GROMACS .gro file of C-alpha atoms in nm:
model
  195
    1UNK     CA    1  13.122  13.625   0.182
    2UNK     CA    2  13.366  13.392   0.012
    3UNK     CA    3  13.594  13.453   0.305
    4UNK     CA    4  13.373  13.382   0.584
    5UNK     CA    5  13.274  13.072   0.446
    6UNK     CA    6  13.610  12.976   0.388
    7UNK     CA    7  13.691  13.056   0.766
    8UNK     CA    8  13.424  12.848   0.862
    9UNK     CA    9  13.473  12.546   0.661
   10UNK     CA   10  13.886  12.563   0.752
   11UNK     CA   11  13.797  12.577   1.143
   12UNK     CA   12  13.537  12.376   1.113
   13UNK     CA   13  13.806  12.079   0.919
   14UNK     CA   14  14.033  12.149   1.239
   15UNK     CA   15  13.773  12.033   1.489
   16UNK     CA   16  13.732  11.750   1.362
   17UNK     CA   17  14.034  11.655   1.384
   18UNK     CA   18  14.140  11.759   1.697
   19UNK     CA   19  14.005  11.679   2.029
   20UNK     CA   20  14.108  11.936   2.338
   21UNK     CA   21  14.150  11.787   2.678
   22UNK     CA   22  14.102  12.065   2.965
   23UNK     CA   23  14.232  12.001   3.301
   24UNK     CA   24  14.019  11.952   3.607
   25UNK     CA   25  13.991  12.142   3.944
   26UNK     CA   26  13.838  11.829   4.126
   27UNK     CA   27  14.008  11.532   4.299
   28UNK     CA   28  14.096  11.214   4.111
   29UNK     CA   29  13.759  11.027   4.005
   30UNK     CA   30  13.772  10.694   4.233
   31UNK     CA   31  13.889  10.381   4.013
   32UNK     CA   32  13.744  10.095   3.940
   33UNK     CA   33  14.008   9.818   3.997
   34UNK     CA   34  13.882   9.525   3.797
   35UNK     CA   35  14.071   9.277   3.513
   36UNK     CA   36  14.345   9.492   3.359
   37UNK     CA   37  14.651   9.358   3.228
   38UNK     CA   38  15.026   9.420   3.334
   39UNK     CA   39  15.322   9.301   3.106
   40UNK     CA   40  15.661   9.284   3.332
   41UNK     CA   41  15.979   9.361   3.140
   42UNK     CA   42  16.327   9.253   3.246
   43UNK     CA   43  16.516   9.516   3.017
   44UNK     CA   44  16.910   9.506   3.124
   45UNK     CA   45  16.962   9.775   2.737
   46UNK     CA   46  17.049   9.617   2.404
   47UNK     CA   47  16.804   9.442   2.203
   48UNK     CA   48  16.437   9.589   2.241
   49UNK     CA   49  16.209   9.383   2.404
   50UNK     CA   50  15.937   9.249   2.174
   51UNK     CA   51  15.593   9.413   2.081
   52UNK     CA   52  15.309   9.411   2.340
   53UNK     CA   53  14.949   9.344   2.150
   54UNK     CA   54  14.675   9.406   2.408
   55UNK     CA   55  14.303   9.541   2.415
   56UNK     CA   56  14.116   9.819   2.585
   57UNK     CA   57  13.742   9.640   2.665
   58UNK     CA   58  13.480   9.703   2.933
   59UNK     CA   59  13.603   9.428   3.223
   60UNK     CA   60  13.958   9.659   3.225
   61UNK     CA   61  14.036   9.906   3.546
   62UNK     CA   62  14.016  10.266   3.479
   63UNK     CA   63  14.123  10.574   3.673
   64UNK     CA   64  14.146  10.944   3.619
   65UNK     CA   65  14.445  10.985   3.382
   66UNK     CA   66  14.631  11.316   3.360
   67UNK     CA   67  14.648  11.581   3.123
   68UNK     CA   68  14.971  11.683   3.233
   69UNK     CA   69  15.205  11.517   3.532
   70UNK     CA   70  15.016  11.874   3.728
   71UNK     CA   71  14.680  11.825   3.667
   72UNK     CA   72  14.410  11.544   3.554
   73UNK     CA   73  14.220  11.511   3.290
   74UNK     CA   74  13.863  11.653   3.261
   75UNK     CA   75  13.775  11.430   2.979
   76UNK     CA   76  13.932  11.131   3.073
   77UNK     CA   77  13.803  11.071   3.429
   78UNK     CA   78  13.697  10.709   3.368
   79UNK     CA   79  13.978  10.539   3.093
   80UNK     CA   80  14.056  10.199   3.062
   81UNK     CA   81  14.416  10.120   3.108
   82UNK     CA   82  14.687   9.815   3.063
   83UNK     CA   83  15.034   9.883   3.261
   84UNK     CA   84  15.395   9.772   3.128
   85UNK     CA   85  15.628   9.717   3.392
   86UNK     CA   86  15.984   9.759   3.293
   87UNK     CA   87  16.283   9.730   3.482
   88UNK     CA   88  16.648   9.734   3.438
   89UNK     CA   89  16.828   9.443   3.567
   90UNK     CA   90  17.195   9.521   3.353
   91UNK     CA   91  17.476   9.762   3.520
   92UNK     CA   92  17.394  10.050   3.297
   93UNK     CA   93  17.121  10.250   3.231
   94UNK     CA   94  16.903  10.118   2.938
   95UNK     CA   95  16.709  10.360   2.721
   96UNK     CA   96  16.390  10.301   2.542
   97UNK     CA   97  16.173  10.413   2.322
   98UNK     CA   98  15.806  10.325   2.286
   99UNK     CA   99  15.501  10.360   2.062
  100UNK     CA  100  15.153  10.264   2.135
  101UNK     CA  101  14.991  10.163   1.803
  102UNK     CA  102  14.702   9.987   1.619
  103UNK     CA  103  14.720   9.635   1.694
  104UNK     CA  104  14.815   9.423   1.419
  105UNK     CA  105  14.996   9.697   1.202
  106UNK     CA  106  15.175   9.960   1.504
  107UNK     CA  107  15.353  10.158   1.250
  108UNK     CA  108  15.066  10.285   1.101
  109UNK     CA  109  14.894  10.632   1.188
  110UNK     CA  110  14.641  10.590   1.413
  111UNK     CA  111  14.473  10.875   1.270
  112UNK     CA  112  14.110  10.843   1.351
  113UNK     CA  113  14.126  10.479   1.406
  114UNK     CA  114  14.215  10.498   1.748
  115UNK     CA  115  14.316  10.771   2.019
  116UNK     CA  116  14.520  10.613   2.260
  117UNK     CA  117  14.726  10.798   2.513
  118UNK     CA  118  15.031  10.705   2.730
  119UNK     CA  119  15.170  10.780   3.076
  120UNK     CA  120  15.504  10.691   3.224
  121UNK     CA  121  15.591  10.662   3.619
  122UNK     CA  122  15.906  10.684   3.820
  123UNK     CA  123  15.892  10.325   4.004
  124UNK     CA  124  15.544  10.226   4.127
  125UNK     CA  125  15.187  10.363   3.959
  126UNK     CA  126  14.874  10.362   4.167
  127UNK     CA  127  14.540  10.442   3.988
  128UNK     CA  128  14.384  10.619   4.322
  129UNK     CA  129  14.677  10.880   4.288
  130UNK     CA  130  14.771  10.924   3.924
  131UNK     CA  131  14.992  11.230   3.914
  132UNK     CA  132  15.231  11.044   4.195
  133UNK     CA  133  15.528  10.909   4.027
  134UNK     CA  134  15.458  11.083   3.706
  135UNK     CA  135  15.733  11.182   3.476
  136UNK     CA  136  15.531  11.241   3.109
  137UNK     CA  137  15.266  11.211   2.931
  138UNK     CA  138  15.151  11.174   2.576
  139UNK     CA  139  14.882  11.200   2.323
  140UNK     CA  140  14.895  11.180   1.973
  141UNK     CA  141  15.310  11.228   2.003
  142UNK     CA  142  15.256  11.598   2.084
  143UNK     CA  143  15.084  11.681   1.795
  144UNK     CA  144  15.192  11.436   1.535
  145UNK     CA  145  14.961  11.349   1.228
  146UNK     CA  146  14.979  10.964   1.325
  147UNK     CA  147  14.814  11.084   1.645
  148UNK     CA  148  14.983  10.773   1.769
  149UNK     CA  149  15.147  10.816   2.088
  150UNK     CA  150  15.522  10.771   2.190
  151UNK     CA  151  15.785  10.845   2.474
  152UNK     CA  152  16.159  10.858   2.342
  153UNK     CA  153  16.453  10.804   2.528
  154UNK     CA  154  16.320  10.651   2.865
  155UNK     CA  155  16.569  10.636   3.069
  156UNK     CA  156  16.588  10.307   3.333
  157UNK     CA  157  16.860  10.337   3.528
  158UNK     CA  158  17.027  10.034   3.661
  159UNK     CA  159  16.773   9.823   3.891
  160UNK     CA  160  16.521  10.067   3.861
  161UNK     CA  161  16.157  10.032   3.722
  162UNK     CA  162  15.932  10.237   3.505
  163UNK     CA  163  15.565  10.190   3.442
  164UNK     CA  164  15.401  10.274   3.110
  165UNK     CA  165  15.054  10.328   3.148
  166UNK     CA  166  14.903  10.263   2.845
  167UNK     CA  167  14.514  10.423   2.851
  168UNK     CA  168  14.240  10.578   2.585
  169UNK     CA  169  14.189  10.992   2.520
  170UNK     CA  170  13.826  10.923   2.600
  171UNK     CA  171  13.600  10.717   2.855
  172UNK     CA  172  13.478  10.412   2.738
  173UNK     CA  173  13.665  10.390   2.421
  174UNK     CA  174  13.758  10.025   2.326
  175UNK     CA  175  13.994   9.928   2.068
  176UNK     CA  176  14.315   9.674   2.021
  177UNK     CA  177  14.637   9.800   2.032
  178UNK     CA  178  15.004   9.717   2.009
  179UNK     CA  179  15.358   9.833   2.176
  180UNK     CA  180  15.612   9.875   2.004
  181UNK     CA  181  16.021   9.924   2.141
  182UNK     CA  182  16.352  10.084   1.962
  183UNK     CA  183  16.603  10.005   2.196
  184UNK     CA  184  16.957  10.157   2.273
  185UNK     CA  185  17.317  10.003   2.365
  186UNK     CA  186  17.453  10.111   2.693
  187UNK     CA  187  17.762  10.213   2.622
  188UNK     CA  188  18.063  10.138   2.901
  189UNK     CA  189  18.366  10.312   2.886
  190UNK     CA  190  18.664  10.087   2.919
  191UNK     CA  191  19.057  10.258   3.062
  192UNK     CA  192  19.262  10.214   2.784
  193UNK     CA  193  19.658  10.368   2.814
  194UNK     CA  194  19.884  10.462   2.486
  195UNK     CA  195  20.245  10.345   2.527
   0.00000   0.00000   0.00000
């Protein structure tokens, strides 16, 4: 009996913890275009751009986000969503990496604070036809206790663009939030000879 119990009580600490998304067999849920924001980016490699604070509230767009860049969510057919636009305007491709976090303090776990989740596009995103353009997605950093989400090494290459969605696990969930960067150097190789 003392093992059964045990079972229960272990499975039952793992649920609620952990929510599963399941992917759905129907067309993208129309969105509702309304107020959302969009922070452009002019990222040429180098230095990280600075943290992006922004909230998740009922007058923001949402759309059908995916589970995967194959299928769409069956949980999150109405999200709210904020887009960063990024684009590299050096010579080199500029890598990236980014962290959605709790506003005010990013670096700590969202744990059950907050369950955002993240998206990133090749180019151009259009909420009508969210798996177009899609090159990852994340929740809770693919498993990570923080349950914060991030995307490492995003790769812009020169005079491209990449859009981060930024969105919530769950339909009308509201909460603040914050961006965070970690930037890398292009590197350029220069000729050198040896006399």
């Amino acid at each position: 009996m003392l093992f059964i119990s045990t079972f229960f009580l272990a499975c039952a600490a793992v649920a609620a913890d952990t929510k599963i998304d399941v992917a759905s067999q129907n067309p993208a849920a129309a969105p509702v275009i309304r107020a959302s924001s969009n922070t452009v980016i002019d990222y040429p490699g180098g230095t990280p751009p600075a943290n992006v604070p922004g909230s998740f509230d009922a007058q923001d767009s949402t759309f059908n986000r995916p589970v995967s860049c194959a299928s769409l969510s069956g949980v999150g057919t109405a999200v709210s969503f904020d887009t960063i636009t990024l684009t590299n305007s050096g010579a080199n491709a500029a890598s990236v990496n980014v962290r959605l976090g709790q506003a005010g303090d990013p670096a700590a776990s969202c744990g059950s604070v907050i369950d955002p989740f993240m998206v990133l596009y090749n180019g151009t995103f259009n909420p009508a036809t969210p798996l177009a353009n899609c090159l990852a997605v994340n929740d809770d950093t693919n498993g990570a206790a923080d349950r914060c989400p991030s995307l490492t090494a995003v790769s812009v290459p020169p005079g491209q663009t990449r859009v981060i969605v930024l969105t919530t696990f769950d339909n009308a969930d509201f909460f603040g939030y914050e961006v965070t960067f970690a930037g890398t150097t292009p590197v350029q190789l220069q000729s050198f000879g040896i006399e």
